[in-house]
Short mmCIF file of C-alpha atoms and ligand atoms in Angstrom, two decimals:
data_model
loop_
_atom_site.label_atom_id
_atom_site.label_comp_id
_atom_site.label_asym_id
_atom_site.label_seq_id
_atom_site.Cartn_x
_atom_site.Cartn_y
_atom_site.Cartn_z
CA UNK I 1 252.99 179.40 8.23
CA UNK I 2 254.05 177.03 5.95
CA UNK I 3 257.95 176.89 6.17
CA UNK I 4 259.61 178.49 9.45
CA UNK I 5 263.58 178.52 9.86
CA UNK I 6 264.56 178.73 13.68
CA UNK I 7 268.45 179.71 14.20
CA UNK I 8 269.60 177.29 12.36
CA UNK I 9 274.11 176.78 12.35
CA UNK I 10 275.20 175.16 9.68
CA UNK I 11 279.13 174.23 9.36
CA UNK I 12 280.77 172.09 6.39
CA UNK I 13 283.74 169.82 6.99
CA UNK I 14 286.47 170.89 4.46
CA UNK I 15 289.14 168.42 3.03
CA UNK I 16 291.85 169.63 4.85
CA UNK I 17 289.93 168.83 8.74
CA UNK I 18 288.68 172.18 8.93
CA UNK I 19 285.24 173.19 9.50
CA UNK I 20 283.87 176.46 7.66
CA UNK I 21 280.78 178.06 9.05
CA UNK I 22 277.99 178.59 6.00
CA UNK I 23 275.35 179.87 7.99
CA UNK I 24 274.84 181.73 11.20
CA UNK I 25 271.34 181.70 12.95
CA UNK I 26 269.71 182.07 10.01
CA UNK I 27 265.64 183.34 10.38
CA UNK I 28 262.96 183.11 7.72
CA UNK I 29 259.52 182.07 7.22
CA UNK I 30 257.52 181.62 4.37
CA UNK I 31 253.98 181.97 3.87
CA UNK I 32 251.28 179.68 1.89
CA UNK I 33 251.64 181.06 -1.93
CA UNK I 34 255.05 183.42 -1.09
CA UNK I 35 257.44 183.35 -3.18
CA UNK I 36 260.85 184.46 -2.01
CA UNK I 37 264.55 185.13 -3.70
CA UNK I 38 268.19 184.25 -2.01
CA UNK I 39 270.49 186.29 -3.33
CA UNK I 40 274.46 186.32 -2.37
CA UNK I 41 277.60 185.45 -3.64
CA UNK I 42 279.15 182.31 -4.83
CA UNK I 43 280.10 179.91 -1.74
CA UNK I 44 277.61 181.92 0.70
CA UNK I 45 275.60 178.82 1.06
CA UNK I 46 272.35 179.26 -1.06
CA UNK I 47 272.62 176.27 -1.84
CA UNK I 48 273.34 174.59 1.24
CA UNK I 49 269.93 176.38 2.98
CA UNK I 50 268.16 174.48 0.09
CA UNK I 51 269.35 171.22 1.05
CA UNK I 52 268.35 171.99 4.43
CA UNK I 53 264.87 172.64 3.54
CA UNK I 54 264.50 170.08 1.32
CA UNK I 55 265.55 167.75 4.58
CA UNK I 56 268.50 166.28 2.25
CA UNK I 57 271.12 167.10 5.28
CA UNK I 58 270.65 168.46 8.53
CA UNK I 59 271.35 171.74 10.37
CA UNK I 60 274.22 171.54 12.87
CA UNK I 61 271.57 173.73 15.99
CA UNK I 62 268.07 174.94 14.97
CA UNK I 63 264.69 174.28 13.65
CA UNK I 64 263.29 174.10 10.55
CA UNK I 65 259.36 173.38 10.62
CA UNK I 66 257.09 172.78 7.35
CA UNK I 67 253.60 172.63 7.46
CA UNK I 68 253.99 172.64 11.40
CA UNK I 69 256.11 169.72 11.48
CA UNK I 70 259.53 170.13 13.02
CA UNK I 71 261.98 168.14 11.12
CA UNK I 72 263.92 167.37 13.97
CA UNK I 73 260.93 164.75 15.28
CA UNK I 74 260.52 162.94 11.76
CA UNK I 75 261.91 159.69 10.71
CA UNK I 76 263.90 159.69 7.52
CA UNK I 77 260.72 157.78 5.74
CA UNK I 78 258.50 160.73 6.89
CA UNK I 79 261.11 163.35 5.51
CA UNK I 80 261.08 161.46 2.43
CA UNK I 81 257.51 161.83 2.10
CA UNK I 82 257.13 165.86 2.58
CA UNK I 83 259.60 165.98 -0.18
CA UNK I 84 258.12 163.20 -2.73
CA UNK I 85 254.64 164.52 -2.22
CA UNK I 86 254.68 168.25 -0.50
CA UNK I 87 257.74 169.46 -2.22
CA UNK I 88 259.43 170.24 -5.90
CA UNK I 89 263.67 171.07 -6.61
CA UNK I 90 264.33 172.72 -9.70
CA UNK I 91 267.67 173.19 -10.34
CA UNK I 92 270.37 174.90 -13.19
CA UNK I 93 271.07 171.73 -14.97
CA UNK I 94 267.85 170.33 -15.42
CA UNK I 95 268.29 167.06 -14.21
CA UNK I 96 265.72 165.21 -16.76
CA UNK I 97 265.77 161.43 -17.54
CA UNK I 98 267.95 160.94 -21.03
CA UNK I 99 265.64 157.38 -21.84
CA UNK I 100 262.63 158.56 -21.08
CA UNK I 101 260.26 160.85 -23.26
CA UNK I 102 259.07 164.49 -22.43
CA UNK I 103 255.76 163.15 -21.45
CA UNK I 104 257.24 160.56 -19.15
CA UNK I 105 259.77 163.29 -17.60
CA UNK I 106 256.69 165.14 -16.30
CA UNK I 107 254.58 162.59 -15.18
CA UNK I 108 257.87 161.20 -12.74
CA UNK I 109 257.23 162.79 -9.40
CA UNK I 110 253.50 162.43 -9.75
CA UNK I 111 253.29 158.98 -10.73
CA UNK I 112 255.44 158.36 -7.25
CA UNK I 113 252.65 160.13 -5.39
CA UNK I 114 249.89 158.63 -7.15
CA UNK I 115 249.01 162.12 -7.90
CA UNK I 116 248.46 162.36 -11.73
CA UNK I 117 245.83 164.83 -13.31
CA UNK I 118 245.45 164.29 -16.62
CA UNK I 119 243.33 167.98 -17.37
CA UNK I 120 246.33 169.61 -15.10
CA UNK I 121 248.74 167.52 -17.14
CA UNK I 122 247.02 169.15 -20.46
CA UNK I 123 247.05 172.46 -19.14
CA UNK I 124 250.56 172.54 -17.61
CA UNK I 125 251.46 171.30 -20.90
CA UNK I 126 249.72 173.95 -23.08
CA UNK I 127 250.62 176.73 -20.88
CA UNK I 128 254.36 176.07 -21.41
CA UNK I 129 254.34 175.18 -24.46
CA UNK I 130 255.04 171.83 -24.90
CA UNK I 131 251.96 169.73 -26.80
CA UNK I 132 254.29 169.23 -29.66
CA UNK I 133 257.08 167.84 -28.07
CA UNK I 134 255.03 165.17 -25.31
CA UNK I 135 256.96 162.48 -27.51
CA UNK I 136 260.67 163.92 -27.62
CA UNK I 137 263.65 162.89 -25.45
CA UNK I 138 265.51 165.76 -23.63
CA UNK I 139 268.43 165.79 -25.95
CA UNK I 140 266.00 167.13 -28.62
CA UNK I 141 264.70 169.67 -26.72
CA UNK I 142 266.48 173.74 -26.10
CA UNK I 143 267.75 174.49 -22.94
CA UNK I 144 264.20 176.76 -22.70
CA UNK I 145 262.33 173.64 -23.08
CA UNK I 146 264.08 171.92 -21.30
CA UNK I 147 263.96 173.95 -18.13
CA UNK I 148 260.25 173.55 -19.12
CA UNK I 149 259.98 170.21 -18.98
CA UNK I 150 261.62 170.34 -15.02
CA UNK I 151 258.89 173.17 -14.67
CA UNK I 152 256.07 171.14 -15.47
CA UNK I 153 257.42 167.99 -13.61
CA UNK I 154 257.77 169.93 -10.54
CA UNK I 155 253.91 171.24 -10.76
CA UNK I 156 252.10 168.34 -11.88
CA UNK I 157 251.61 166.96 -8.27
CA UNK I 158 250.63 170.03 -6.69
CA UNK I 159 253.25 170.57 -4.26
CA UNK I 160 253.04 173.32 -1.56
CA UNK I 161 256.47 174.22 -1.99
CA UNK I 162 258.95 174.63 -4.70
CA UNK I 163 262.84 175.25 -4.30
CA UNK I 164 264.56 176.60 -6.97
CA UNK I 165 268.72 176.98 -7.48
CA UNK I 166 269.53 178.94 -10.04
CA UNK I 167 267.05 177.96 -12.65
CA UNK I 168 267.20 179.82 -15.00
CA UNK I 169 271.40 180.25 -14.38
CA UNK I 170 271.72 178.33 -17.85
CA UNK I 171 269.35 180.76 -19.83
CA UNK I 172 269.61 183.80 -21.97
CA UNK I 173 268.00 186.60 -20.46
CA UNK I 174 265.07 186.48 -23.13
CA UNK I 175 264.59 183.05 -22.61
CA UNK I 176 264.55 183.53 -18.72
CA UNK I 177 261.89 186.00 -18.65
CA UNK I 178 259.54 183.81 -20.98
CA UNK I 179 259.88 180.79 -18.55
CA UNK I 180 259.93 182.82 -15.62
CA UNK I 181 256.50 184.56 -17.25
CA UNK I 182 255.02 181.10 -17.09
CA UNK I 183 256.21 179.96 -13.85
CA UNK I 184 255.15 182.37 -11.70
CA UNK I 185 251.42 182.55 -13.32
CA UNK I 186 251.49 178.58 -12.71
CA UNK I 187 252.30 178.81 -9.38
CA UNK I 188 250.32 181.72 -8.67
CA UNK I 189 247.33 179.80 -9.65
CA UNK I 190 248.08 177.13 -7.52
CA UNK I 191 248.95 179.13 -4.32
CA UNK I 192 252.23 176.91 -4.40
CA UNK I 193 255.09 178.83 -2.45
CA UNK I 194 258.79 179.75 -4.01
CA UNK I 195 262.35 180.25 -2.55
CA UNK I 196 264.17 180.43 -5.81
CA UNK I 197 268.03 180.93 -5.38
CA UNK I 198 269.40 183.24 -8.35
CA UNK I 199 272.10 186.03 -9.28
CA UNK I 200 269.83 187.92 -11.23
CA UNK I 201 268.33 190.85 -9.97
CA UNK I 202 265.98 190.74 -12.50
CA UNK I 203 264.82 187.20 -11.65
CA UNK I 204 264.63 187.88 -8.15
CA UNK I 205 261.92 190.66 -9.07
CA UNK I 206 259.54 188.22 -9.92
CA UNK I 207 259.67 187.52 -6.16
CA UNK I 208 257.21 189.09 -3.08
CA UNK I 209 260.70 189.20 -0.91
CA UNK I 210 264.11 188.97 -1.49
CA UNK I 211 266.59 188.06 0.61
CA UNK I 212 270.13 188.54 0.60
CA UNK I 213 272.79 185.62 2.40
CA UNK I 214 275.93 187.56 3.42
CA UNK I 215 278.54 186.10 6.65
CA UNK I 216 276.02 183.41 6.86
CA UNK I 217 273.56 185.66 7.67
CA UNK I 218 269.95 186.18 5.80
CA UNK I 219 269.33 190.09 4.94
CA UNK I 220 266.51 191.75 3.49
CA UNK I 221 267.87 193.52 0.22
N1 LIG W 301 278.73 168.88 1.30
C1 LIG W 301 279.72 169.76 1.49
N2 LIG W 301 280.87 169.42 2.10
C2 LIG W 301 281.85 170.32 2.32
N3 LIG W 301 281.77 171.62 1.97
C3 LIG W 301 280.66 172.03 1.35
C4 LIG W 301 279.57 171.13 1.06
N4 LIG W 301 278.60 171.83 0.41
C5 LIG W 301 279.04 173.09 0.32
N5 LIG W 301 280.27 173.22 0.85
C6 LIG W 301 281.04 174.48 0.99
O1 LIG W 301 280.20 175.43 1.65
C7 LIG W 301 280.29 176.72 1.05
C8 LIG W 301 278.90 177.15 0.57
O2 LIG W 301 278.52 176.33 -0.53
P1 LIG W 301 277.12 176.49 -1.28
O3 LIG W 301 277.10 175.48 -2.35
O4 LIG W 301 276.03 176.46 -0.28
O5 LIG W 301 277.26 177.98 -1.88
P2 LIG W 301 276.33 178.77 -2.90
O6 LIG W 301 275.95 180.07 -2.23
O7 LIG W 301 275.22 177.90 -3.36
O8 LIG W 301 277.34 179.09 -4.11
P3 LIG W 301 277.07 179.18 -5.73
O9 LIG W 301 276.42 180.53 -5.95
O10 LIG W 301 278.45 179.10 -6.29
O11 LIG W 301 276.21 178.02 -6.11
C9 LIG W 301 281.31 176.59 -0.08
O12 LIG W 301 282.56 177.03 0.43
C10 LIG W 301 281.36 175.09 -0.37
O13 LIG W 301 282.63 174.68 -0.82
MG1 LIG W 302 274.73 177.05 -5.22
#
């Protein structure tokens, strides 16, 4: 098992004292190479399991385990490293570095690992289709290649894991299906596992499972 969510409570603090309840002993587990979609509607805390995960904040009661590990008994430096070096985020607004080049932009994560390929780094650049534009800054690139750029960053070091919000949320639908094409042959071939959050039904068919997040509560659907 390579991700396992035990009961985990999650409650946010609102501005006005409050606290609202997100999630309610939520249950999943994720296999090597599975890729899974979280469906539900807007403020039913997609993105809040993601953080979770990712070990960016922490669950109020339960477990979450990667690779074995419980998070629970890891030091902040250790968490850090799972996600630098075991784990990708790919997210709606592509979050890529204005001053620095495409080729740069790609080569980020894995340069912090000490994990850089240069034949994967060829490949991963062929296969999406961006050879001609290694020397371009983001804001000459589409939103597509963009959101290819972020794909390509988030593969080059191999991770076991990627998490996904909405990615292709700022995408036309033709668009979406060409990247999402790519994506899940890349990550196919690397066994890498997927939860990807989305609103698209369509999207979330590229997915093994799919899961729906309803009264803080994970549903198949
Ligand atoms: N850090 C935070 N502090 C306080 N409240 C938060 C925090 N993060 C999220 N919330 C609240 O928790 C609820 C769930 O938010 P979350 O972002 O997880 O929803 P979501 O399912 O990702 O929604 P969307 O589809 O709109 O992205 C919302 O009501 C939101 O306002
Ligand atoms: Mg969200």
């Amino acid at each position: 098992m390579l991700l396992q969510l035990e009961d985990i409570v999650k409650s946010h603090r609102q501005p006005n004292g409050e606290t609202l309840r997100v999630l309610s002993n939520v249950n999943m587990s994720l296999e090597r190479g599975e890729s899974q979609a979280l469906l539900g509607e807007s403020g039913s805390g997609k993105s809040t399991l993601l953080h979770l995960i990712a070990g960016l904040d922490h669950a109020d009661t339960g477990h979450i385990f990667f690779n074995q590990k419980r998070y629970s008994d890891l030091s902040d430096q250790q968490k850090n490293l799972i996600r630098r070096q075991e784990l990708s985020l790919i997210f709606q607004q592509y979050h890529l570095i204005a001053s620095l080049d495409v080729a740069d932009n790609i080569r980020i994560q894995a340069n912090l690992c000490n994990k850089i390929d240069e034949d994967y780094f060829t490949h991963l650049t062929k296969r999406l289709n961006l050879t001609k534009h290694l020397n371009h800054y983001p804001h000459q690139l589409s939103g597509g290649q963009q959101q290819r750029v972020a794909i390509a960053r988030a593969l080059l070091h191999r991770p076991k894991l990627i998490l996904a919000d909405e990615p292709t949320g700022n995408l036309d639908e033709t668009t979406s299906k060409l990247v999402m094409d790519t994506f899940f042959e890349l990550i196919q071939e690397n066994n890498t596992a997927l939860l990807m959050v989305t609103h698209s039904p369509a999207m979330a068919g590229y997915c093994d499972t799919q899961w729906q997040l309803h009264n803080g509560h994970l549903v198949r659907s």
